[in-house]
Amino acid sequence: MNLTPDDPRLTAYAFGEITDPAELKAIEAAIAAKPELRQTVEAIHATAATLEQALSAENKAGLDAGAEAAMFAAATGKQDTGVKTRRLIRFPVLWPLLGAAAAVVLLIALLIPTGDAPRQIALDEVPVHKPAETHTPASDLDPRSLDTLFMPPGTHRSESDPSPSQQISSVEFYVDGASIGQNPLEGDAPSSPQTAPAPRMHIPAPMMAPAARPAVVRTRAVADSRAPHPEAFRQRTRPWNTDAFDPIEETGFRSPRLTPLSTFAIDVDTASYAVVRSHLERGVLPPHAAVRIEELVNYFPYADAPPATPVDEGGEPFAVHIEQAPAPWAPDHPLLRINLKGYEMPWDQRPPSNLVFLIDVSGSMNRPNRLPLVKDALGLLVERLDERDRVAIVVYAGNSQLTLPSTTANNRETIRHAIDQLVARGSTHASDGIQRAYKIARQHFIEGGNNRVILCTDGDFNVGITDRGELGDFVKKQADDGVSLAVLGFGMGNYKDNMLEHLSNKGSGVYGYIDSQDEARKFFLNQLVSNLFSIAHDVRIQVEFNPERVAGYRLIGYENRLMQAEDFHDDSKRAGQIGPGHTVTAFYEIIPAKGTVAVEAVDPLRYHTPAAAPDAMADELAWIKIRYKRPGEHSSELIELPVPVVSGSDLEAASADFRFGAAVAAFGMRLRESEHTANFSWRKIETLARSATADDPHGYRGDFLRLVRQAQHIADPN
Amino acid sequence: MKDESYEDDAEWFRAIIDRHAGSLHRYASSIVHSGETARDVVQETFVRLWREPRAAVEAHVVAWLFRVCRNRALDYQRKEGRMMPLDTTPVPEQAVETPPPDAATESRDSFSRILHMLNELPLNQREVVRLKFQNGLSYREIADITELSVGNVGMLLHTALKTLRARLAAAGE
């Protein structure tokens, strides 16, 4: 029998489902002959075991004890007399334990019926719950986000959903023959009979009303227009995407007549690219939710020119570049590329840095691509710093500990020694890790310098503030007061990815995902200056499209960076930050006004007759406004420029950076199974990118070509 | 197999409720995403069971229960419109006073992780994974419950496990 590791029969065999003796024998022979088959079977068993444990830990007691009796009565019409021959064992020893520690939430209940199939709950399987853990979307950017449509009036809207009272397994406790009730720890508070699902409020960004949309929010959820029961609402969660292969609701084309303004915060994060890469290298497509197209495009350096006038001569911190060419996947749609390029800062002209590393050393960090990689990365960094800089290290794993007091960076041995000592250990008590880190940063604050807390984590971090909204607010306030945040993810896939990205945005810092030595070098050597420093913050862009020239426009990516139109002028709103030498690219796909497609087909407005644009603006496609704050400033400055109508442009004549960026955007769209790239194959993406890889000093573009091939291989194996 | 311990049908029935109500409720919740609705589904399932002659269902009562429960739950789900599927991953508690041993904490972290990944799988894969690994049902029973062929079930499980293995590896397990 010719068995490959990917044969479903192996899985069936692993679970004892092969019953035909001849087939069984053949499979066993095949496994004996090929060691990789045996490894596959072992891997299947291991995954199955973890699944079983995880699933059995899921709350099985969503029904209170009365429910069963009620069901019996409803079905039979008889009075419930309980289950026959079930004996509950009493645990008098439990009582002091329960009484002593009100917060102990591990429960033991052992039921031994005389019949078969005992319903045993072993100690490590009893589910315990903590207050709702939320993915925090950028919903603070949009006060009219979808949740307010569904919240019962008067309910407080916050980023982290209020959790139900602690849910404890509904089990009867007996002490000395007398029942002490179901929840002896709760006193009189009844345990919630609802099921385990911890409520979350997670509004997928495209469902939020994007900038200035006057029409009714057009989303799936609105179809469910009956007001949900408040209890049901609290249980309801809206994950970004649970079915990995359903298309995401991308921002569709907007009509400038209805939605003339497109407003978004820039984003220089690159984590999504590394996460996507790490999935593809393992042979699977990434979940849609992991693919943030702007982060894929912005992963790569581009050759756009930095500002001509230096900042200290009155110049702006970044230059703005515009380019147009036909969209590769839709040649009759112009693609508009807007690019910001920050000024380059030579390393020796950098401001002094006051850095506090906040490092997760909980047990889960004890893997080769986690804590050891953190240590390598830090080592690289420390080599570059000198006596003008300061470094401190705070570790946390439940409790926090200052393992390196703030030390000037020329004491390399001392710092290296502290780094070497970092060891992943268990978690203990609730902590104040993040507050401590910021406190140290403040103690050694450098006026006019770069003061930053750098969080290094694998995603599961409990830094003392467990409420996600509170944590976001905390880091935002700190950033406003001069200490910003950078977030580095290690080895965590996209499990807490949205949360970490959100946090880095609030803290005005970059978010990177370090999955390898190469990535560590890219982050801490090649692009160190961009990542560690900030030359402008709260950078946001607003584009107004000319309805005479544009029938429809679509911003590619930036779904969770969209802002309300009126927030463009609001300096209290957090936007994006940009470091020296960073390039930030945004693409708009445009349907020219000659096109006959009905974009946002809505009934003609009754009161609004669009005035024709003056002739002088006839050659303008759009108008771009950019607001930004210089470091340390609290009020923003404005840059404005027109986008001319360009005719007769040719994709081949576009710059290499345009073509490469468009290829990466198309790649992201294809990974998300966007309808726009349904006919733009992987091969075409690769060809387009390849045409623009001449200038590739670090090999990043070559790596991208490899990823496209890999994605094609996974998506269409034949 | 006749359950010899229960002569009285009502006692048998009560014991069946005792054994399976919790699992059924958990299973129904994964489809309808509301504890209250799930409870209704489970109740209706048991009402139907009571109406069946015991001898006819006893031998395969678990598969019977899950199939009826599934159908009821899908009916409810269809009726109430297409709701966004929930991420029903329960989040493990961090013990506050009594520090748990290292391994337990770490395994709880990885439980959340794998459950989160599970909820990202397509619905049909998620379903068979729950039936197999949460409820201990065989390929044949799962095929009965979901009205798929045994081959389909095998393929769905195979693909689901493969994806989970790869995602766990990508997440650095």
mmCIF file with all atom_site columns, N, CA and C in Angstrom, chain A residues 319-373:
data_model
loop_
_atom_site.group_PDB
_atom_site.id
_atom_site.type_symbol
_atom_site.label_atom_id
_atom_site.label_alt_id
_atom_site.label_comp_id
_atom_site.label_asym_id
_atom_site.label_entity_id
_atom_site.label_seq_id
_atom_site.pdbx_PDB_ins_code
_atom_site.Cartn_x
_atom_site.Cartn_y
_atom_site.Cartn_z
_atom_site.occupancy
_atom_site.B_iso_or_equiv
_atom_site.pdbx_formal_charge
_atom_site.auth_seq_id
_atom_site.auth_comp_id
_atom_site.auth_asym_id
_atom_site.auth_atom_id
_atom_site.pdbx_PDB_model_num
ATOM 1   N N  . ALA A 1 319 ? 7.925   63.053 3.305   1.00 0.00 ? 319 ALA A N  1
ATOM 2   C CA . ALA A 1 319 ? 7.551   63.515 1.970   1.00 0.00 ? 319 ALA A CA 1
ATOM 3   C C  . ALA A 1 319 ? 6.363   62.694 1.496   1.00 0.00 ? 319 ALA A C  1
ATOM 4   N N  . VAL A 1 320 ? 5.532   63.306 0.659   1.00 0.00 ? 320 VAL A N  1
ATOM 5   C CA . VAL A 1 320 ? 4.351   62.610 0.147   1.00 0.00 ? 320 VAL A CA 1
ATOM 6   C C  . VAL A 1 320 ? 4.530   62.381 -1.349  1.00 0.00 ? 320 VAL A C  1
ATOM 7   N N  . HIS A 1 321 ? 4.318   61.155 -1.790  1.00 0.00 ? 321 HIS A N  1
ATOM 8   C CA . HIS A 1 321 ? 4.462   60.827 -3.213  1.00 0.00 ? 321 HIS A CA 1
ATOM 9   C C  . HIS A 1 321 ? 3.176   60.227 -3.733  1.00 0.00 ? 321 HIS A C  1
ATOM 10  N N  . ILE A 1 322 ? 2.867   60.562 -4.968  1.00 0.00 ? 322 ILE A N  1
ATOM 11  C CA . ILE A 1 322 ? 1.642   60.042 -5.580  1.00 0.00 ? 322 ILE A CA 1
ATOM 12  C C  . ILE A 1 322 ? 1.987   59.413 -6.912  1.00 0.00 ? 322 ILE A C  1
ATOM 13  N N  . GLU A 1 323 ? 1.353   58.292 -7.194  1.00 0.00 ? 323 GLU A N  1
ATOM 14  C CA . GLU A 1 323 ? 1.573   57.680 -8.503  1.00 0.00 ? 323 GLU A CA 1
ATOM 15  C C  . GLU A 1 323 ? 0.287   56.990 -8.920  1.00 0.00 ? 323 GLU A C  1
ATOM 16  N N  . GLN A 1 324 ? 0.022   56.973 -10.206 1.00 0.00 ? 324 GLN A N  1
ATOM 17  C CA . GLN A 1 324 ? -1.171  56.263 -10.686 1.00 0.00 ? 324 GLN A CA 1
ATOM 18  C C  . GLN A 1 324 ? -0.813  55.382 -11.858 1.00 0.00 ? 324 GLN A C  1
ATOM 19  N N  . ALA A 1 325 ? -1.486  54.261 -11.937 1.00 0.00 ? 325 ALA A N  1
ATOM 20  C CA . ALA A 1 325 ? -1.332  53.370 -13.082 1.00 0.00 ? 325 ALA A CA 1
ATOM 21  C C  . ALA A 1 325 ? -2.542  52.440 -13.043 1.00 0.00 ? 325 ALA A C  1
ATOM 22  N N  . PRO A 1 326 ? -2.807  51.718 -14.123 1.00 0.00 ? 326 PRO A N  1
ATOM 23  C CA . PRO A 1 326 ? -3.962  50.827 -14.090 1.00 0.00 ? 326 PRO A CA 1
ATOM 24  C C  . PRO A 1 326 ? -3.769  49.722 -13.051 1.00 0.00 ? 326 PRO A C  1
ATOM 25  N N  . ALA A 1 327 ? -4.851  49.370 -12.371 1.00 0.00 ? 327 ALA A N  1
ATOM 26  C CA . ALA A 1 327 ? -4.775  48.278 -11.400 1.00 0.00 ? 327 ALA A CA 1
ATOM 27  C C  . ALA A 1 327 ? -4.503  46.980 -12.141 1.00 0.00 ? 327 ALA A C  1
ATOM 28  N N  . PRO A 1 328 ? -3.519  46.208 -11.704 1.00 0.00 ? 328 PRO A N  1
ATOM 29  C CA . PRO A 1 328 ? -3.180  44.982 -12.441 1.00 0.00 ? 328 PRO A CA 1
ATOM 30  C C  . PRO A 1 328 ? -4.359  44.024 -12.557 1.00 0.00 ? 328 PRO A C  1
ATOM 31  N N  . TRP A 1 329 ? -5.220  43.969 -11.554 1.00 0.00 ? 329 TRP A N  1
ATOM 32  C CA . TRP A 1 329 ? -6.318  43.023 -11.588 1.00 0.00 ? 329 TRP A CA 1
ATOM 33  C C  . TRP A 1 329 ? -7.564  43.607 -12.253 1.00 0.00 ? 329 TRP A C  1
ATOM 34  N N  . ALA A 1 330 ? -7.518  44.885 -12.582 1.00 0.00 ? 330 ALA A N  1
ATOM 35  C CA . ALA A 1 330 ? -8.692  45.535 -13.211 1.00 0.00 ? 330 ALA A CA 1
ATOM 36  C C  . ALA A 1 330 ? -8.179  46.691 -14.049 1.00 0.00 ? 330 ALA A C  1
ATOM 37  N N  . PRO A 1 331 ? -7.697  46.406 -15.244 1.00 0.00 ? 331 PRO A N  1
ATOM 38  C CA . PRO A 1 331 ? -6.993  47.420 -16.029 1.00 0.00 ? 331 PRO A CA 1
ATOM 39  C C  . PRO A 1 331 ? -7.796  48.680 -16.343 1.00 0.00 ? 331 PRO A C  1
ATOM 40  N N  . ASP A 1 332 ? -9.119  48.634 -16.270 1.00 0.00 ? 332 ASP A N  1
ATOM 41  C CA . ASP A 1 332 ? -9.816  49.904 -16.514 1.00 0.00 ? 332 ASP A CA 1
ATOM 42  C C  . ASP A 1 332 ? -10.075 50.691 -15.240 1.00 0.00 ? 332 ASP A C  1
ATOM 43  N N  . HIS A 1 333 ? -9.516  50.208 -14.136 1.00 0.00 ? 333 HIS A N  1
ATOM 44  C CA . HIS A 1 333 ? -9.584  50.974 -12.893 1.00 0.00 ? 333 HIS A CA 1
ATOM 45  C C  . HIS A 1 333 ? -8.200  51.527 -12.570 1.00 0.00 ? 333 HIS A C  1
ATOM 46  N N  . PRO A 1 334 ? -8.065  52.840 -12.534 1.00 0.00 ? 334 PRO A N  1
ATOM 47  C CA . PRO A 1 334 ? -6.778  53.365 -12.083 1.00 0.00 ? 334 PRO A CA 1
ATOM 48  C C  . PRO A 1 334 ? -6.534  52.984 -10.630 1.00 0.00 ? 334 PRO A C  1
ATOM 49  N N  . LEU A 1 335 ? -5.265  52.763 -10.330 1.00 0.00 ? 335 LEU A N  1
ATOM 50  C CA . LEU A 1 335 ? -4.865  52.484 -8.962  1.00 0.00 ? 335 LEU A CA 1
ATOM 51  C C  . LEU A 1 335 ? -4.039  53.682 -8.506  1.00 0.00 ? 335 LEU A C  1
ATOM 52  N N  . LEU A 1 336 ? -4.426  54.265 -7.401  1.00 0.00 ? 336 LEU A N  1
ATOM 53  C CA . LEU A 1 336 ? -3.730  55.447 -6.886  1.00 0.00 ? 336 LEU A CA 1
ATOM 54  C C  . LEU A 1 336 ? -2.852  55.019 -5.728  1.00 0.00 ? 336 LEU A C  1
ATOM 55  N N  . ARG A 1 337 ? -1.573  55.333 -5.837  1.00 0.00 ? 337 ARG A N  1
ATOM 56  C CA . ARG A 1 337 ? -0.642  54.986 -4.762  1.00 0.00 ? 337 ARG A CA 1
ATOM 57  C C  . ARG A 1 337 ? -0.259  56.259 -4.026  1.00 0.00 ? 337 ARG A C  1
ATOM 58  N N  . ILE A 1 338 ? -0.537  56.278 -2.734  1.00 0.00 ? 338 ILE A N  1
ATOM 59  C CA . ILE A 1 338 ? -0.139  57.415 -1.905  1.00 0.00 ? 338 ILE A CA 1
ATOM 60  C C  . ILE A 1 338 ? 0.947   56.895 -0.987  1.00 0.00 ? 338 ILE A C  1
ATOM 61  N N  . ASN A 1 339 ? 2.050   57.580 -0.956  1.00 0.00 ? 339 ASN A N  1
ATOM 62  C CA . ASN A 1 339 ? 3.176   57.082 -0.179  1.00 0.00 ? 339 ASN A CA 1
ATOM 63  C C  . ASN A 1 339 ? 3.778   58.189 0.664   1.00 0.00 ? 339 ASN A C  1
ATOM 64  N N  . LEU A 1 340 ? 4.011   57.877 1.937   1.00 0.00 ? 340 LEU A N  1
ATOM 65  C CA . LEU A 1 340 ? 4.685   58.818 2.829   1.00 0.00 ? 340 LEU A CA 1
ATOM 66  C C  . LEU A 1 340 ? 6.075   58.258 3.104   1.00 0.00 ? 340 LEU A C  1
ATOM 67  N N  . LYS A 1 341 ? 7.078   59.072 2.989   1.00 0.00 ? 341 LYS A N  1
ATOM 68  C CA . LYS A 1 341 ? 8.427   58.597 3.294   1.00 0.00 ? 341 LYS A CA 1
ATOM 69  C C  . LYS A 1 341 ? 9.039   59.502 4.344   1.00 0.00 ? 341 LYS A C  1
ATOM 70  N N  . GLY A 1 342 ? 9.406   58.902 5.473   1.00 0.00 ? 342 GLY A N  1
ATOM 71  C CA . GLY A 1 342 ? 9.970   59.679 6.566   1.00 0.00 ? 342 GLY A CA 1
ATOM 72  C C  . GLY A 1 342 ? 11.424  60.028 6.297   1.00 0.00 ? 342 GLY A C  1
ATOM 73  N N  . TYR A 1 343 ? 11.874  61.093 6.898   1.00 0.00 ? 343 TYR A N  1
ATOM 74  C CA . TYR A 1 343 ? 13.280  61.463 6.677   1.00 0.00 ? 343 TYR A CA 1
ATOM 75  C C  . TYR A 1 343 ? 14.184  60.423 7.312   1.00 0.00 ? 343 TYR A C  1
ATOM 76  N N  . GLU A 1 344 ? 15.331  60.261 6.706   1.00 0.00 ? 344 GLU A N  1
ATOM 77  C CA . GLU A 1 344 ? 16.291  59.288 7.228   1.00 0.00 ? 344 GLU A CA 1
ATOM 78  C C  . GLU A 1 344 ? 17.030  59.911 8.396   1.00 0.00 ? 344 GLU A C  1
ATOM 79  N N  . MET A 1 345 ? 17.259  59.119 9.395   1.00 0.00 ? 345 MET A N  1
ATOM 80  C CA . MET A 1 345 ? 18.023  59.629 10.524  1.00 0.00 ? 345 MET A CA 1
ATOM 81  C C  . MET A 1 345 ? 19.272  58.777 10.675  1.00 0.00 ? 345 MET A C  1
ATOM 82  N N  . PRO A 1 346 ? 20.411  59.344 10.459  1.00 0.00 ? 346 PRO A N  1
ATOM 83  C CA . PRO A 1 346 ? 21.632  58.563 10.669  1.00 0.00 ? 346 PRO A CA 1
ATOM 84  C C  . PRO A 1 346 ? 21.703  58.125 12.125  1.00 0.00 ? 346 PRO A C  1
ATOM 85  N N  . TRP A 1 347 ? 22.186  56.951 12.320  1.00 0.00 ? 347 TRP A N  1
ATOM 86  C CA . TRP A 1 347 ? 22.178  56.360 13.649  1.00 0.00 ? 347 TRP A CA 1
ATOM 87  C C  . TRP A 1 347 ? 22.880  57.256 14.669  1.00 0.00 ? 347 TRP A C  1
ATOM 88  N N  . ASP A 1 348 ? 23.997  57.825 14.283  1.00 0.00 ? 348 ASP A N  1
ATOM 89  C CA . ASP A 1 348 ? 24.718  58.614 15.272  1.00 0.00 ? 348 ASP A CA 1
ATOM 90  C C  . ASP A 1 348 ? 24.082  59.980 15.523  1.00 0.00 ? 348 ASP A C  1
ATOM 91  N N  . GLN A 1 349 ? 23.043  60.300 14.781  1.00 0.00 ? 349 GLN A N  1
ATOM 92  C CA . GLN A 1 349 ? 22.349  61.551 15.071  1.00 0.00 ? 349 GLN A CA 1
ATOM 93  C C  . GLN A 1 349 ? 21.038  61.313 15.794  1.00 0.00 ? 349 GLN A C  1
ATOM 94  N N  . ARG A 1 350 ? 20.879  60.112 16.276  1.00 0.00 ? 350 ARG A N  1
ATOM 95  C CA . ARG A 1 350 ? 19.603  59.808 16.923  1.00 0.00 ? 350 ARG A CA 1
ATOM 96  C C  . ARG A 1 350 ? 19.529  60.499 18.284  1.00 0.00 ? 350 ARG A C  1
ATOM 97  N N  . PRO A 1 351 ? 18.328  60.806 18.731  1.00 0.00 ? 351 PRO A N  1
ATOM 98  C CA . PRO A 1 351 ? 18.182  61.315 20.096  1.00 0.00 ? 351 PRO A CA 1
ATOM 99  C C  . PRO A 1 351 ? 18.476  60.186 21.082  1.00 0.00 ? 351 PRO A C  1
ATOM 100 N N  . PRO A 1 352 ? 18.861  60.544 22.276  1.00 0.00 ? 352 PRO A N  1
ATOM 101 C CA . PRO A 1 352 ? 19.139  59.495 23.272  1.00 0.00 ? 352 PRO A CA 1
ATOM 102 C C  . PRO A 1 352 ? 17.868  58.718 23.590  1.00 0.00 ? 352 PRO A C  1
ATOM 103 N N  . SER A 1 353 ? 18.041  57.444 23.880  1.00 0.00 ? 353 SER A N  1
ATOM 104 C CA . SER A 1 353 ? 16.894  56.581 24.154  1.00 0.00 ? 353 SER A CA 1
ATOM 105 C C  . SER A 1 353 ? 16.856  56.140 25.583  1.00 0.00 ? 353 SER A C  1
ATOM 106 N N  . ASN A 1 354 ? 15.652  56.087 26.109  1.00 0.00 ? 354 ASN A N  1
ATOM 107 C CA . ASN A 1 354 ? 15.406  55.548 27.440  1.00 0.00 ? 354 ASN A CA 1
ATOM 108 C C  . ASN A 1 354 ? 14.429  54.403 27.231  1.00 0.00 ? 354 ASN A C  1
ATOM 109 N N  . LEU A 1 355 ? 14.979  53.196 27.227  1.00 0.00 ? 355 LEU A N  1
ATOM 110 C CA . LEU A 1 355 ? 14.153  52.043 26.868  1.00 0.00 ? 355 LEU A CA 1
ATOM 111 C C  . LEU A 1 355 ? 13.928  51.140 28.065  1.00 0.00 ? 355 LEU A C  1
ATOM 112 N N  . VAL A 1 356 ? 12.705  50.693 28.216  1.00 0.00 ? 356 VAL A N  1
ATOM 113 C CA . VAL A 1 356 ? 12.401  49.705 29.246  1.00 0.00 ? 356 VAL A CA 1
ATOM 114 C C  . VAL A 1 356 ? 11.780  48.505 28.540  1.00 0.00 ? 356 VAL A C  1
ATOM 115 N N  . PHE A 1 357 ? 12.448  47.381 28.644  1.00 0.00 ? 357 PHE A N  1
ATOM 116 C CA . PHE A 1 357 ? 11.905  46.171 28.048  1.00 0.00 ? 357 PHE A CA 1
ATOM 117 C C  . PHE A 1 357 ? 11.020  45.465 29.061  1.00 0.00 ? 357 PHE A C  1
ATOM 118 N N  . LEU A 1 358 ? 9.808   45.173 28.632  1.00 0.00 ? 358 LEU A N  1
ATOM 119 C CA . LEU A 1 358 ? 8.870   44.471 29.485  1.00 0.00 ? 358 LEU A CA 1
ATOM 120 C C  . LEU A 1 358 ? 8.704   43.094 28.850  1.00 0.00 ? 358 LEU A C  1
ATOM 121 N N  . ILE A 1 359 ? 9.302   42.094 29.473  1.00 0.00 ? 359 ILE A N  1
ATOM 122 C CA . ILE A 1 359 ? 9.426   40.800 28.816  1.00 0.00 ? 359 ILE A CA 1
ATOM 123 C C  . ILE A 1 359 ? 8.597   39.737 29.523  1.00 0.00 ? 359 ILE A C  1
ATOM 124 N N  . ASP A 1 360 ? 7.829   39.073 28.733  1.00 0.00 ? 360 ASP A N  1
ATOM 125 C CA . ASP A 1 360 ? 6.997   37.971 29.211  1.00 0.00 ? 360 ASP A CA 1
ATOM 126 C C  . ASP A 1 360 ? 7.891   36.753 29.421  1.00 0.00 ? 360 ASP A C  1
ATOM 127 N N  . VAL A 1 361 ? 7.985   36.295 30.647  1.00 0.00 ? 361 VAL A N  1
ATOM 128 C CA . VAL A 1 361 ? 8.782   35.088 30.869  1.00 0.00 ? 361 VAL A CA 1
ATOM 129 C C  . VAL A 1 361 ? 7.919   33.979 31.443  1.00 0.00 ? 361 VAL A C  1
ATOM 130 N N  . SER A 1 362 ? 6.642   33.987 31.098  1.00 0.00 ? 362 SER A N  1
ATOM 131 C CA . SER A 1 362 ? 5.805   32.904 31.596  1.00 0.00 ? 362 SER A CA 1
ATOM 132 C C  . SER A 1 362 ? 6.195   31.602 30.902  1.00 0.00 ? 362 SER A C  1
ATOM 133 N N  . GLY A 1 363 ? 5.723   30.504 31.437  1.00 0.00 ? 363 GLY A N  1
ATOM 134 C CA . GLY A 1 363 ? 6.126   29.191 30.956  1.00 0.00 ? 363 GLY A CA 1
ATOM 135 C C  . GLY A 1 363 ? 5.989   29.010 29.457  1.00 0.00 ? 363 GLY A C  1
ATOM 136 N N  . SER A 1 364 ? 4.952   29.617 28.890  1.00 0.00 ? 364 SER A N  1
ATOM 137 C CA . SER A 1 364 ? 4.728   29.408 27.460  1.00 0.00 ? 364 SER A CA 1
ATOM 138 C C  . SER A 1 364 ? 5.832   30.026 26.612  1.00 0.00 ? 364 SER A C  1
ATOM 139 N N  . MET A 1 365 ? 6.652   30.879 27.189  1.00 0.00 ? 365 MET A N  1
ATOM 140 C CA . MET A 1 365 ? 7.730   31.497 26.412  1.00 0.00 ? 365 MET A CA 1
ATOM 141 C C  . MET A 1 365 ? 8.932   30.563 26.288  1.00 0.00 ? 365 MET A C  1
ATOM 142 N N  . ASN A 1 366 ? 8.823   29.403 26.919  1.00 0.00 ? 366 ASN A N  1
ATOM 143 C CA . ASN A 1 366 ? 9.973   28.521 26.956  1.00 0.00 ? 366 ASN A CA 1
ATOM 144 C C  . ASN A 1 366 ? 10.054  27.643 25.720  1.00 0.00 ? 366 ASN A C  1
ATOM 145 N N  . ARG A 1 367 ? 10.144  28.250 24.567  1.00 0.00 ? 367 ARG A N  1
ATOM 146 C CA . ARG A 1 367 ? 10.291  27.504 23.320  1.00 0.00 ? 367 ARG A CA 1
ATOM 147 C C  . ARG A 1 367 ? 11.371  28.174 22.509  1.00 0.00 ? 367 ARG A C  1
ATOM 148 N N  . PRO A 1 368 ? 12.018  27.406 21.642  1.00 0.00 ? 368 PRO A N  1
ATOM 149 C CA . PRO A 1 368 ? 13.190  27.967 20.957  1.00 0.00 ? 368 PRO A CA 1
ATOM 150 C C  . PRO A 1 368 ? 12.896  29.255 20.190  1.00 0.00 ? 368 PRO A C  1
ATOM 151 N N  . ASN A 1 369 ? 11.695  29.409 19.680  1.00 0.00 ? 369 ASN A N  1
ATOM 152 C CA . ASN A 1 369 ? 11.446  30.608 18.892  1.00 0.00 ? 369 ASN A CA 1
ATOM 153 C C  . ASN A 1 369 ? 10.787  31.690 19.711  1.00 0.00 ? 369 ASN A C  1
ATOM 154 N N  . ARG A 1 370 ? 10.890  31.576 21.036  1.00 0.00 ? 370 ARG A N  1
ATOM 155 C CA . ARG A 1 370 ? 10.298  32.629 21.852  1.00 0.00 ? 370 ARG A CA 1
ATOM 156 C C  . ARG A 1 370 ? 11.360  33.281 22.701  1.00 0.00 ? 370 ARG A C  1
ATOM 157 N N  . LEU A 1 371 ? 11.441  32.931 23.963  1.00 0.00 ? 371 LEU A N  1
ATOM 158 C CA . LEU A 1 371 ? 12.360  33.676 24.818  1.00 0.00 ? 371 LEU A CA 1
ATOM 159 C C  . LEU A 1 371 ? 13.793  33.698 24.289  1.00 0.00 ? 371 LEU A C  1
ATOM 160 N N  . PRO A 1 372 ? 14.323  32.596 23.823  1.00 0.00 ? 372 PRO A N  1
ATOM 161 C CA . PRO A 1 372 ? 15.690  32.665 23.282  1.00 0.00 ? 372 PRO A CA 1
ATOM 162 C C  . PRO A 1 372 ? 15.802  33.686 22.143  1.00 0.00 ? 372 PRO A C  1
ATOM 163 N N  . LEU A 1 373 ? 14.775  33.792 21.347  1.00 0.00 ? 373 LEU A N  1
ATOM 164 C CA . LEU A 1 373 ? 14.810  34.755 20.243  1.00 0.00 ? 373 LEU A CA 1
ATOM 165 C C  . LEU A 1 373 ? 14.736  36.177 20.785  1.00 0.00 ? 373 LEU A C  1
#
